CSV table of C-alpha atoms in Angstrom, one decimal:
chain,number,residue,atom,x,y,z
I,1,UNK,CA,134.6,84.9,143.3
I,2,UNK,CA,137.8,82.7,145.1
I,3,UNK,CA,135.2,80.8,146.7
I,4,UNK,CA,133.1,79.9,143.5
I,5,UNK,CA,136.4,79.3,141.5
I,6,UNK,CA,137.5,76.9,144.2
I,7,UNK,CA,134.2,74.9,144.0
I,8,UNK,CA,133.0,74.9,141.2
I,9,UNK,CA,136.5,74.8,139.5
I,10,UNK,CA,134.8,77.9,137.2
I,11,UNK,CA,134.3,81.5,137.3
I,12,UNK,CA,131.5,82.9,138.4
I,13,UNK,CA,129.5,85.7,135.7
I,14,UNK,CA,128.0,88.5,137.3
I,15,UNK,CA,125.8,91.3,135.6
I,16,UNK,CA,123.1,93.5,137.1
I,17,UNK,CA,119.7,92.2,136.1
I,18,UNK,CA,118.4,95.6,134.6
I,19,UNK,CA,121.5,95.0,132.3
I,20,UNK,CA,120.8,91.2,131.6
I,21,UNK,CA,117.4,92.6,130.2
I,22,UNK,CA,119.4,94.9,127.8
I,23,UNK,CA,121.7,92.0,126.7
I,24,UNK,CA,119.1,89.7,126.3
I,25,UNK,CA,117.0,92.5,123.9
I,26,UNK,CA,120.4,93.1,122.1
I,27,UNK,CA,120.7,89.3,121.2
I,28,UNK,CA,117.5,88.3,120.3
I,29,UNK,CA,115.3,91.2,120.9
I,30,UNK,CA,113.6,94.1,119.8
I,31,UNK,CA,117.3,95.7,120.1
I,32,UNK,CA,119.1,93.0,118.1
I,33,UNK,CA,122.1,94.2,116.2
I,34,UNK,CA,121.4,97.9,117.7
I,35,UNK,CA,125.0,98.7,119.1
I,36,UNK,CA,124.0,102.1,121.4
I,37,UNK,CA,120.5,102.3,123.1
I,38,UNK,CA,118.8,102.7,126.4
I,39,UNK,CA,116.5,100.4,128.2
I,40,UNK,CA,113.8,101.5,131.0
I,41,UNK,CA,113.4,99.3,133.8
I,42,UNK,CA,110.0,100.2,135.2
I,43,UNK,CA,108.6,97.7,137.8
I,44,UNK,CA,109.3,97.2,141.7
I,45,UNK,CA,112.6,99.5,141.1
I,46,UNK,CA,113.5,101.8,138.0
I,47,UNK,CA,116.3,101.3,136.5
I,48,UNK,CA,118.3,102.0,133.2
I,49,UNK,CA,120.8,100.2,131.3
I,50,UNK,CA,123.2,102.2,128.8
I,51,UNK,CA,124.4,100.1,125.8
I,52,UNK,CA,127.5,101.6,123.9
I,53,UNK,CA,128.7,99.3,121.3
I,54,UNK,CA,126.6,96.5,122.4
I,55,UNK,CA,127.7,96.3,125.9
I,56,UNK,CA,126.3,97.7,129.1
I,57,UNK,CA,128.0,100.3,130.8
I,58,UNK,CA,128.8,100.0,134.5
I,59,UNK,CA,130.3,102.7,135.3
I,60,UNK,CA,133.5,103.3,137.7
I,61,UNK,CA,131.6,102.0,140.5
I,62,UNK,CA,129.1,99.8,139.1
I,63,UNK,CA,126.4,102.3,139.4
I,64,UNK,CA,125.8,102.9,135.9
I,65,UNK,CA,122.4,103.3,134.9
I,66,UNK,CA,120.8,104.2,138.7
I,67,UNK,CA,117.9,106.0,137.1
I,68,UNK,CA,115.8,105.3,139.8
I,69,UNK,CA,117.8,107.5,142.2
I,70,UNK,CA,118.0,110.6,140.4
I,71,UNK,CA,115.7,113.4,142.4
I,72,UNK,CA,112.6,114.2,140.9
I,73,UNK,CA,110.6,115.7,143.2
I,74,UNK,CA,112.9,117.4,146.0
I,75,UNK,CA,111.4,117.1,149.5
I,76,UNK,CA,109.5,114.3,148.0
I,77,UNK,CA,108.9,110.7,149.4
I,78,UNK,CA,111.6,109.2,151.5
I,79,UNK,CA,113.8,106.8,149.2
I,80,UNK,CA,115.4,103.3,150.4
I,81,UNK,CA,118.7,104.9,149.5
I,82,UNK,CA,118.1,107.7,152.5
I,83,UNK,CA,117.1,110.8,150.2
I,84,UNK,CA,114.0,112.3,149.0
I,85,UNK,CA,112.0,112.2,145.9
I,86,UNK,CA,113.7,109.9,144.2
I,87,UNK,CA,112.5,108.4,141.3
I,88,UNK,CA,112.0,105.4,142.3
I,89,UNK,CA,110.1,106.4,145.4
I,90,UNK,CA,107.5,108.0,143.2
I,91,UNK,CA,106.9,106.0,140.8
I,92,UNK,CA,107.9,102.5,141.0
I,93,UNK,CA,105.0,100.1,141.7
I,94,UNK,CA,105.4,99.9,145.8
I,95,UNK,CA,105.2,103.9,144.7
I,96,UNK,CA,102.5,103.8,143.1
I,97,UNK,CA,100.5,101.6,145.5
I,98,UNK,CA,101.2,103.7,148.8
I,99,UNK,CA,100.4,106.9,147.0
I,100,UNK,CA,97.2,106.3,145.7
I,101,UNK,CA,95.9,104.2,148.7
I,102,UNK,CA,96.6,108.0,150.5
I,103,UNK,CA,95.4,110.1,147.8
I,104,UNK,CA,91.8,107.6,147.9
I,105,UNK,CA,91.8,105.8,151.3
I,106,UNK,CA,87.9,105.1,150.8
I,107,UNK,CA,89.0,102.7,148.2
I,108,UNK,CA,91.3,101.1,150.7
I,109,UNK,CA,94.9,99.4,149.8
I,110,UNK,CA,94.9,98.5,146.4
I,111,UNK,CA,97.5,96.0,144.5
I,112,UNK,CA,99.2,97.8,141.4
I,113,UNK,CA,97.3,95.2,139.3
I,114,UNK,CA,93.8,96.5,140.5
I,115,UNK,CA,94.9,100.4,140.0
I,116,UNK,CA,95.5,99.3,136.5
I,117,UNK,CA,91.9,97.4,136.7
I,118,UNK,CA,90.2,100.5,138.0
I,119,UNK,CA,92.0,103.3,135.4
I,120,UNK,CA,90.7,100.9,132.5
I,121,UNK,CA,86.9,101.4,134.0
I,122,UNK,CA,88.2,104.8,133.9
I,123,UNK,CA,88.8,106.2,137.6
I,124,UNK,CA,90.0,108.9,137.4
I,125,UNK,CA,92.4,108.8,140.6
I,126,UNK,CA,94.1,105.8,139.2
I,127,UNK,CA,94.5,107.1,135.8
I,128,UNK,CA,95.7,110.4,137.4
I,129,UNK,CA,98.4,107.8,139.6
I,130,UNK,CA,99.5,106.6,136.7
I,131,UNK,CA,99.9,109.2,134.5
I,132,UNK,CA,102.0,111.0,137.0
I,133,UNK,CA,104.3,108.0,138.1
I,134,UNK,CA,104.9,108.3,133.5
I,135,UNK,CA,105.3,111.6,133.6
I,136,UNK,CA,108.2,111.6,136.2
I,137,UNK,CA,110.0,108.4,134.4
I,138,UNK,CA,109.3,110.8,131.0
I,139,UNK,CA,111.0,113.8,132.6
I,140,UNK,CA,113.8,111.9,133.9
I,141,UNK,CA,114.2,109.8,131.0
I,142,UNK,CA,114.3,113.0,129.2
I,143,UNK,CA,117.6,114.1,130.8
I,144,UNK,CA,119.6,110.8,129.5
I,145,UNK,CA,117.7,111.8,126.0
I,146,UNK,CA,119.8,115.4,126.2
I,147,UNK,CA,122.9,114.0,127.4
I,148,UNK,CA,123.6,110.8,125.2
I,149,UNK,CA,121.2,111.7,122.5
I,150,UNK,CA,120.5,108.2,121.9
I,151,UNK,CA,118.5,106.7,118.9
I,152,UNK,CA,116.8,103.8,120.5
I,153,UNK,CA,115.2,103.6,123.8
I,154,UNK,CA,113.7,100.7,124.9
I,155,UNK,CA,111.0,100.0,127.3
I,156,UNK,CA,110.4,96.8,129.6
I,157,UNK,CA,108.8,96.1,133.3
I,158,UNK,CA,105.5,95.7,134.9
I,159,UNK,CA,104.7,99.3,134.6
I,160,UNK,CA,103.8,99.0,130.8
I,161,UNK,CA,101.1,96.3,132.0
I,162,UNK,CA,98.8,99.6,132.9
I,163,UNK,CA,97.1,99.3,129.7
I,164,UNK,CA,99.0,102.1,127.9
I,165,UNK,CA,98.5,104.9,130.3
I,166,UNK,CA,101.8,105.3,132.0
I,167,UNK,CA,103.7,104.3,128.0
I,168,UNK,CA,101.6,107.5,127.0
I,169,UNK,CA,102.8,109.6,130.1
I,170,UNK,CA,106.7,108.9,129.4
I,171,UNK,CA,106.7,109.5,125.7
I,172,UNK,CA,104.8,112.8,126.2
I,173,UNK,CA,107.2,114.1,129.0
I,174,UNK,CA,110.1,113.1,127.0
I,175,UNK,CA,108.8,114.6,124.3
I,176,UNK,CA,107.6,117.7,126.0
I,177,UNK,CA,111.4,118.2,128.2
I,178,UNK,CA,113.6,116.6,125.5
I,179,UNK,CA,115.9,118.4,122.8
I,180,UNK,CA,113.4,118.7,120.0
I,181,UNK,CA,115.9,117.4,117.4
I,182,UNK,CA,117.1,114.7,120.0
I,183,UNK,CA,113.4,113.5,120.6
I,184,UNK,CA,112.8,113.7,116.9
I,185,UNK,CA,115.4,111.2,115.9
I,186,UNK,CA,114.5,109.0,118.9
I,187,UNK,CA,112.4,105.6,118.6
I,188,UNK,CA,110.7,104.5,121.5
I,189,UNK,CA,109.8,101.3,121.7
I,190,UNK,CA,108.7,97.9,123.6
I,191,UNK,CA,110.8,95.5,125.1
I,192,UNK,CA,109.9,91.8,123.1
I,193,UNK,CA,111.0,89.1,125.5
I,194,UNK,CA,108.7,90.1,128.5
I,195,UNK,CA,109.5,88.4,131.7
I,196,UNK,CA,111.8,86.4,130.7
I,197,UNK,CA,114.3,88.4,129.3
I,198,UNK,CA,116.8,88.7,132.5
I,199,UNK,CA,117.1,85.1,132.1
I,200,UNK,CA,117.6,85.3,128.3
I,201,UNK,CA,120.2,87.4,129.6
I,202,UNK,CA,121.8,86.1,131.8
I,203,UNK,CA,122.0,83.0,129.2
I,204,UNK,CA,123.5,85.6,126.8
I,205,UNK,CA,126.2,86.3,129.1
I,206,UNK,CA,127.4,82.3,129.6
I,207,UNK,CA,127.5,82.0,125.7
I,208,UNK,CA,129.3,85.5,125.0
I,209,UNK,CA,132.0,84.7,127.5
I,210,UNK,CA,132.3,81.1,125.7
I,211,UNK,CA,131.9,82.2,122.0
I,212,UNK,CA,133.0,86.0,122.1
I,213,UNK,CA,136.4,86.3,122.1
């Protein structure tokens, strides 16, 4: 930051970029003017953003929101962050790739894009990949759904691209491990700005620090 402020005579605006994606649905978004609501991160990692009164919460270490790292399958796949069964190391999209290329090696390596390609011509290994890699965000999801009992949970990432299957998977294990009076008063929904929204974000965060006293 001393350095940057030296340079550039400025100071430097940092924000995690699951939480940009949050900031930039609150401004102009699917979210806009929601004060309190989640956001899924589902791609090459998983993560979550928590909004309370329109701003992102990080937590007393900055580690807000790490989703992704909550154990879902104990004993599970070996995560980046040195434990097992995380949630990210079964059902991110590097996930997703290495466990179906073992569950069908006669159909060799296959990109997440082509798993999506061969569930639409309705394989049923890929479809089966997918729906698990949902059901596993939907039961962890589930657990933030019981403790902050949010309205408003919002959905973005290259996971959804898998032409509804995994979407399907999370609202049915949220709905089937969530609170029923919690999951009843919940809207799920999708993220609007699509790949672009970390950097509507992170444009969000230059103008709030100007304008937003």
């Amino acid at each position: 930051n001393n350095f940057f402020k030296s340079r550039f005579k400025t100071i430097p605006i940092c924000e995690d970029n699951t939480r940009c994606k949050a900031i930039a649905e609150h401004w102009s978004g699917v979210a806009r003017d929601i004060g309190e609501f989640l956001l899924l991160d589902l791609g090459y990692g998983i993560g979550c953003a928590i909004v309370n009164d329109g701003k992102p919460l990080c937590g007393s270490t900055n580690n807000a929101g790490e989703l992704g790292h909550t154990v879902v399958l104990p004993d599970g796949k070996a995560c980046r962050c040195g434990k097992r069964g995380c949630l990210e190391a079964m059902a991110s999209i590097p996930a997703i790739e290495e466990i179906f290329a073992e569950r069908f090696p006669k159909c060799g390596e296959k990109k997440f894009s082509e798993i999506c390609a061969l569930a639409k011509e309705k394989h049923q290994g890929a479809i089966e990949v997918l729906e698990e890699a949902g059901t596993y965000i939907g039961i962890a999801a589930s657990t933030l759904v019981n403790v902050l009992n949010p309205a408003y949970l919002v959905m973005s990432g290259e996971l959804l691209l898998a032409d509804g299957i995994i979407d399907i998977a999370i609202r049915k294990a949220i709905e089937d491990h969530a609170i029923p009076a919690s999951f009843k008063a919940l809207s799920i929904v999708r993220g609007k700005l699509g790949e672009n929204d970390s950097i509507v974000g992170a444009a969000a965060l230059v103008l709030q620090h100007i304008f937003v006293k």
